[in-house]
Structures are given as C-alpha cells and as structure tokens.
Short mmCIF file of C-alpha atoms in Angstrom, two decimals:
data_model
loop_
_atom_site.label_atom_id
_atom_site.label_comp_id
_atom_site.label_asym_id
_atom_site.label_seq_id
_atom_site.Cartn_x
_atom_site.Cartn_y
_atom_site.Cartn_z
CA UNK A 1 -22.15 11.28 14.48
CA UNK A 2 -20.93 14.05 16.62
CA UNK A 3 -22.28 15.96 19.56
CA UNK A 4 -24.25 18.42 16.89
CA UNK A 5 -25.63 15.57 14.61
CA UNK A 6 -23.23 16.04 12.22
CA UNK A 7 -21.71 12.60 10.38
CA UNK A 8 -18.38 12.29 10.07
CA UNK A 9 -16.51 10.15 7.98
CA UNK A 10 -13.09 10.01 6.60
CA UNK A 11 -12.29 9.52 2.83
CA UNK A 12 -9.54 6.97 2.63
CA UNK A 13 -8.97 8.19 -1.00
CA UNK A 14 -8.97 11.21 -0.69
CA UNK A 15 -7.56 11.41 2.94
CA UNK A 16 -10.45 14.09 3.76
CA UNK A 17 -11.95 14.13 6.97
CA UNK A 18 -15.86 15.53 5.86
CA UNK A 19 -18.35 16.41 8.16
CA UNK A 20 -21.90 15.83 6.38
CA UNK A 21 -25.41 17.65 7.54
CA UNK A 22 -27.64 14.61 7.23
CA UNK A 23 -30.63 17.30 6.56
CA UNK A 24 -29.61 18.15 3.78
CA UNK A 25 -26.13 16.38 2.81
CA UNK A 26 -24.36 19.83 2.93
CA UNK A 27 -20.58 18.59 3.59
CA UNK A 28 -17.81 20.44 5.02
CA UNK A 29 -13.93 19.86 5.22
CA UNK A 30 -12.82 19.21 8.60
CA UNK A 31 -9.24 18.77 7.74
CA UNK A 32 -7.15 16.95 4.85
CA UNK A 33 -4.69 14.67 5.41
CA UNK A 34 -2.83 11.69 3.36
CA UNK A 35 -4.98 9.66 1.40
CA UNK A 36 -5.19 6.34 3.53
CA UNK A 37 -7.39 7.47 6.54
CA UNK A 38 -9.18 4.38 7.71
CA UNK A 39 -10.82 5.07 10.86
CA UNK A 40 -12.28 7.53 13.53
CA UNK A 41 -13.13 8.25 16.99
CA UNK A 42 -14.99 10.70 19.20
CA UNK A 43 -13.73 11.14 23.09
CA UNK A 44 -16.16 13.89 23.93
CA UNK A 45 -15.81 16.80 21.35
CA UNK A 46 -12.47 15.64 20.46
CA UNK A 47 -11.86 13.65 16.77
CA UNK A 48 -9.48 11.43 16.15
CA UNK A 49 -8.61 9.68 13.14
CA UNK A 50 -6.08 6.70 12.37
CA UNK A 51 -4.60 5.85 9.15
CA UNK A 52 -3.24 2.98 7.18
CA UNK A 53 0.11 4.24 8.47
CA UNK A 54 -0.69 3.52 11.77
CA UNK A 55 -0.35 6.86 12.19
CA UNK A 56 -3.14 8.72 14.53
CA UNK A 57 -3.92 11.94 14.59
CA UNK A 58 -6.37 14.43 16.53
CA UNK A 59 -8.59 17.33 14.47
CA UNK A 60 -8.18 20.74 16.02
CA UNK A 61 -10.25 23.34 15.37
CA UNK A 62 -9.42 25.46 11.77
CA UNK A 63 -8.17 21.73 9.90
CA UNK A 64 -5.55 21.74 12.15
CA UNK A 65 -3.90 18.55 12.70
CA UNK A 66 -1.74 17.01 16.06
CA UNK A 67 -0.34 13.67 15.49
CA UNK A 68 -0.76 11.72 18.51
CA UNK A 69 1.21 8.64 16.87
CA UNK A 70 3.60 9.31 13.97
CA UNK A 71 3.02 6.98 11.10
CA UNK A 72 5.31 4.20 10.28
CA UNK A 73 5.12 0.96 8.50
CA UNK A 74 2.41 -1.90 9.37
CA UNK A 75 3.19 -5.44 7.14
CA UNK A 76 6.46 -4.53 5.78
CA UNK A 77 6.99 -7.89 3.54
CA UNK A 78 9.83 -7.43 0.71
CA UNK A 79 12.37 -4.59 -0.19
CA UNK A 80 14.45 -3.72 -2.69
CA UNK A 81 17.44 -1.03 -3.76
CA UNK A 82 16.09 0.60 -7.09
CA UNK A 83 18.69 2.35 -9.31
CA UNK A 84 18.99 5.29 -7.38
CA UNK A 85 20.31 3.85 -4.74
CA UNK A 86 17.31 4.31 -2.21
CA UNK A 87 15.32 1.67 -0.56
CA UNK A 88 12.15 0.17 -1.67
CA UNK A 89 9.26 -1.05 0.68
CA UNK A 90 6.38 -3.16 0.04
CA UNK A 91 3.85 -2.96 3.05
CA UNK A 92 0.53 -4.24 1.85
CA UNK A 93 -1.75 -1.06 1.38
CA UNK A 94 1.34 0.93 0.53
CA UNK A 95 4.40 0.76 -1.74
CA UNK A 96 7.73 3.64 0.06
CA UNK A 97 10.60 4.72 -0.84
CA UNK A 98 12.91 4.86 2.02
CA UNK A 99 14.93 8.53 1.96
CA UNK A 100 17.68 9.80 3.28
CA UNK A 101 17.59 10.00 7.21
CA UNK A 102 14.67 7.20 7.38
CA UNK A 103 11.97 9.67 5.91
CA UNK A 104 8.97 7.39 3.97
CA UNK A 105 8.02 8.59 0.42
CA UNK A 106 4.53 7.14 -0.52
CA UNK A 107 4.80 6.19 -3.71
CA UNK A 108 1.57 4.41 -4.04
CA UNK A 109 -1.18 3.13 -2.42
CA UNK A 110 -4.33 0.76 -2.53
CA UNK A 111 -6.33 3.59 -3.34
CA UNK A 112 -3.87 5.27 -6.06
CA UNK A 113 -4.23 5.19 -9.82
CA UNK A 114 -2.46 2.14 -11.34
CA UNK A 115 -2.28 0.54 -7.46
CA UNK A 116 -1.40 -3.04 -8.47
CA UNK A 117 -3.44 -4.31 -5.09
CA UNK A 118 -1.81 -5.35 -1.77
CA UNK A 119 2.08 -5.97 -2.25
CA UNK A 120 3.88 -8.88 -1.04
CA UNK A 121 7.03 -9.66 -2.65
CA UNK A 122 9.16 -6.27 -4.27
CA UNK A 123 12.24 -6.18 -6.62
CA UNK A 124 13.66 -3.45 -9.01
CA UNK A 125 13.53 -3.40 -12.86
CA UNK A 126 14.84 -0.50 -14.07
CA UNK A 127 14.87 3.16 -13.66
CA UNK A 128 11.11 3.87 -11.75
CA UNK A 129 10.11 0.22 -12.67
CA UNK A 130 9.49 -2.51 -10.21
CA UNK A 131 8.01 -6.43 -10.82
CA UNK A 132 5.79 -6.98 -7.68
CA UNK A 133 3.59 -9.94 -5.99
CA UNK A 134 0.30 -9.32 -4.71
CA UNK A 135 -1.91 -11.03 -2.27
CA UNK A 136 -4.73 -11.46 -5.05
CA UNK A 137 -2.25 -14.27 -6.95
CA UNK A 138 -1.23 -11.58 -9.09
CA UNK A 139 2.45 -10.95 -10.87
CA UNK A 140 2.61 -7.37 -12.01
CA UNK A 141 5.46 -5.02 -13.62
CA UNK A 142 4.45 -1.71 -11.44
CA UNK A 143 5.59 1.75 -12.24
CA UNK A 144 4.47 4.16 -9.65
CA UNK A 145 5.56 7.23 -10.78
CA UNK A 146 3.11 6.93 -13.66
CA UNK A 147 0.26 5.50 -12.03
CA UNK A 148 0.12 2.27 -13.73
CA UNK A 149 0.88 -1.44 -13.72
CA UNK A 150 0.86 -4.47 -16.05
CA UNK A 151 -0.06 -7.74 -14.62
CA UNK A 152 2.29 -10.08 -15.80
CA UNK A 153 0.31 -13.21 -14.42
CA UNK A 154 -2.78 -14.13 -12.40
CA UNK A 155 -4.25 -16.62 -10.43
CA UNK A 156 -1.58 -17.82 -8.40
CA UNK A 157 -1.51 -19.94 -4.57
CA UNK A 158 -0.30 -17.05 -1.93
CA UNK A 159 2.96 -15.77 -3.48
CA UNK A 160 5.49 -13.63 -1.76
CA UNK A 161 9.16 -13.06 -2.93
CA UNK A 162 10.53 -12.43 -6.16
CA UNK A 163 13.38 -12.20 -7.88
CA UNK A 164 14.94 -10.96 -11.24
CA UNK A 165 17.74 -12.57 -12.91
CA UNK A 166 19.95 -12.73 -16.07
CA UNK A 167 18.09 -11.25 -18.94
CA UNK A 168 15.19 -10.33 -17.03
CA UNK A 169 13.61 -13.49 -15.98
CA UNK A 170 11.22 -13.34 -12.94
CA UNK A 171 11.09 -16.06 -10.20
CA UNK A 172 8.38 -15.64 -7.55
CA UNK A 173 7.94 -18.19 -4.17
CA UNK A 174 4.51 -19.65 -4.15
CA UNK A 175 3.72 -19.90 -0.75
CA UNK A 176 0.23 -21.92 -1.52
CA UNK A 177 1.02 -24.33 -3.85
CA UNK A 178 4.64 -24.73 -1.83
CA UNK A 179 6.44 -23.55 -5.71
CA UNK A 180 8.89 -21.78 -7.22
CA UNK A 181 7.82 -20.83 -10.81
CA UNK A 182 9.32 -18.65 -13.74
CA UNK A 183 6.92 -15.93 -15.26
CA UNK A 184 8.26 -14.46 -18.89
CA UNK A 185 5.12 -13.09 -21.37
CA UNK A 186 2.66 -14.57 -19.47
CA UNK A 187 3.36 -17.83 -19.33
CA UNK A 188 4.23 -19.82 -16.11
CA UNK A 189 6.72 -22.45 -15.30
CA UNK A 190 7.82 -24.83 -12.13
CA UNK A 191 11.11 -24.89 -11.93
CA UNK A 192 10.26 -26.31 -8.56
CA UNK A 193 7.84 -27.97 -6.33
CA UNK A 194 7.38 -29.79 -3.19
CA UNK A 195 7.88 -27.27 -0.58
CA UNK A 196 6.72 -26.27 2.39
CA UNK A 197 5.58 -22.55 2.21
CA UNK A 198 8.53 -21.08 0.33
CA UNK A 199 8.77 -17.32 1.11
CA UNK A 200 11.50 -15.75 -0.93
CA UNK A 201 13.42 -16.70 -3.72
CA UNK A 202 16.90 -14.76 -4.81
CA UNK A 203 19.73 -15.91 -7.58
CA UNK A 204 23.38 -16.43 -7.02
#
C-alpha cells in the first residue's frame, strides 16, 4: 500500500506497475516497463521496482522511469552462436540475444508465449531454432521468434548442457542421475553413466 491507500503491485507479465483503489478496484497505470518486474518498494513517497534483470528502477511522477541499476544478466548457464553470427544466452527466467556492442535482446521469457520454462543448457539448430534444457527435466526444440516450443523429452535428473552433432543428434549432461544420454523422437539413451554431476557435454 502507499501513503494514500492505494495497492500497488507490479505485473511481471505484463511489466505494468498498477496502482489499484481497494474501494472499488478502480486501477491505474503507474508506469510500463519490460515484462519481468518482480518486486517493489516504498522509501517514503518514492516507488521502486526491481526486475528479473536485476535491473531497478524508481517511478517518477507522469510513468516516468529512472533506472537506479541497469539490468544485466542473473544465472547465465549455457550460450551458443546461432546462424547469424550473434550470441545466444540462456539465464533461467530469460533466453538473449547478445548484439552488437553488448546490447541484450530479450527474446523470451518465463512469462512469454511458447516460454519452454527456466533454461539451463542452450545450443543452435537452425535459422531462429534452438534445442534447450530446462530445470523442470525437460528437453525442448525452442523457437522464440514464434512463441513456441516442442518438448522433445521429459522427466529427466537436473540436466544442464547440450549439444548437437552429426545429423542432428542431441546429447544433454544429466547432472542428477550423473549421465550423458542421446534424445532423437522422443526416445532416450545412455551413452554414459557413472559420473559425478556432469555439466556440459560438446562433440569433437
């Protein structure tokens, strides 16, 4: 609540900052940022508001914004080079592109159509296409740019990297079960086991 008995709550989809009369549930836009805000605090009248980014930023008056920390990365866990020649960043809530200069391109996020859930492991398939790991055990052919992934396979011990190799086979590290398996239509095989928390994986 603010000083006025307003609420105020920020709408990590949406990344609208909404201030709500709890009379009547009237609700007014304080300001609009990224989708991703996570977070807020009052220090007298002033609002600030953090984001998955770690990015924070204070609300001026007239949905003005000053950034008081610029955003960044928070868990970056994999990369990758896609076709274009630009990086590629997995950093759990968020999937970047790395531009030019260092600039971050959201491409997607936990909140985004087609979001295949918190990334862990990254590596490029084609033109806009990208095979991903997620922290829900989940193997998933992700195209972000069309709002929309395929899971591939499920249920899986804690996986992280991944790898493509000739003729499209995937190989993903499975950090739980201490693995290294092969996913092709949906089927999964060891081609390894006995590990202790294998992290990456990459072919020769």
């Amino acid at each position: 609540f603010d000083s006025k008995g307003f609420i105020v709550s920020p709408q990590v989809g949406s990344g609208q900052v909404l201030r709500i009369d709890p009379k009547n549930g009237e609700r007014s836009v304080l300001a609009q940022l990224d989708p991703g805000v996570d977070n807020l605090t009052f220090v007298g009248d002033r609002l600030f508001v953090s984001h998955f980014t770690g990015q924070i930023a204070e609300i001026l008056s007239g949905g003005e914004t000053r950034t008081v920390l610029p955003r960044g990365l928070s868990w970056p866990l994999d990369l990758t080079v896609g076709d274009d020649g630009n990086v590629y960043v997995c950093d759990g809530h968020h999937f970047f592109a790395i531009l030019p200069g260092g600039k971050l391109q959201t491409l997607g996020m936990l909140f985004s159509p087609g979001y295949p859930g918190n990334v862990r492991g990254v590596v490029a398939a084609g033109t806009g296409e990208f095979i991903v790991t997620t922290s829900q055990g989940q193997v998933s052919r992700y195209r972000p740019a069309h709002g929309e992934s395929e899971m591939l396979a499920q249920g899986l011990d804690q996986l992280y990297g991944v790898a493509l190799g000739p003729r499209q086979a995937i190989v993903v590290a499975e950090l739980g079960a201490g693995r290294v398996l092969s996913v092709k239509s949906g089927d999964v095989e060891v081609l390894a086991s006995g590990l202790r928390k294998p992290l990456g994986v990459a072919f020769g």
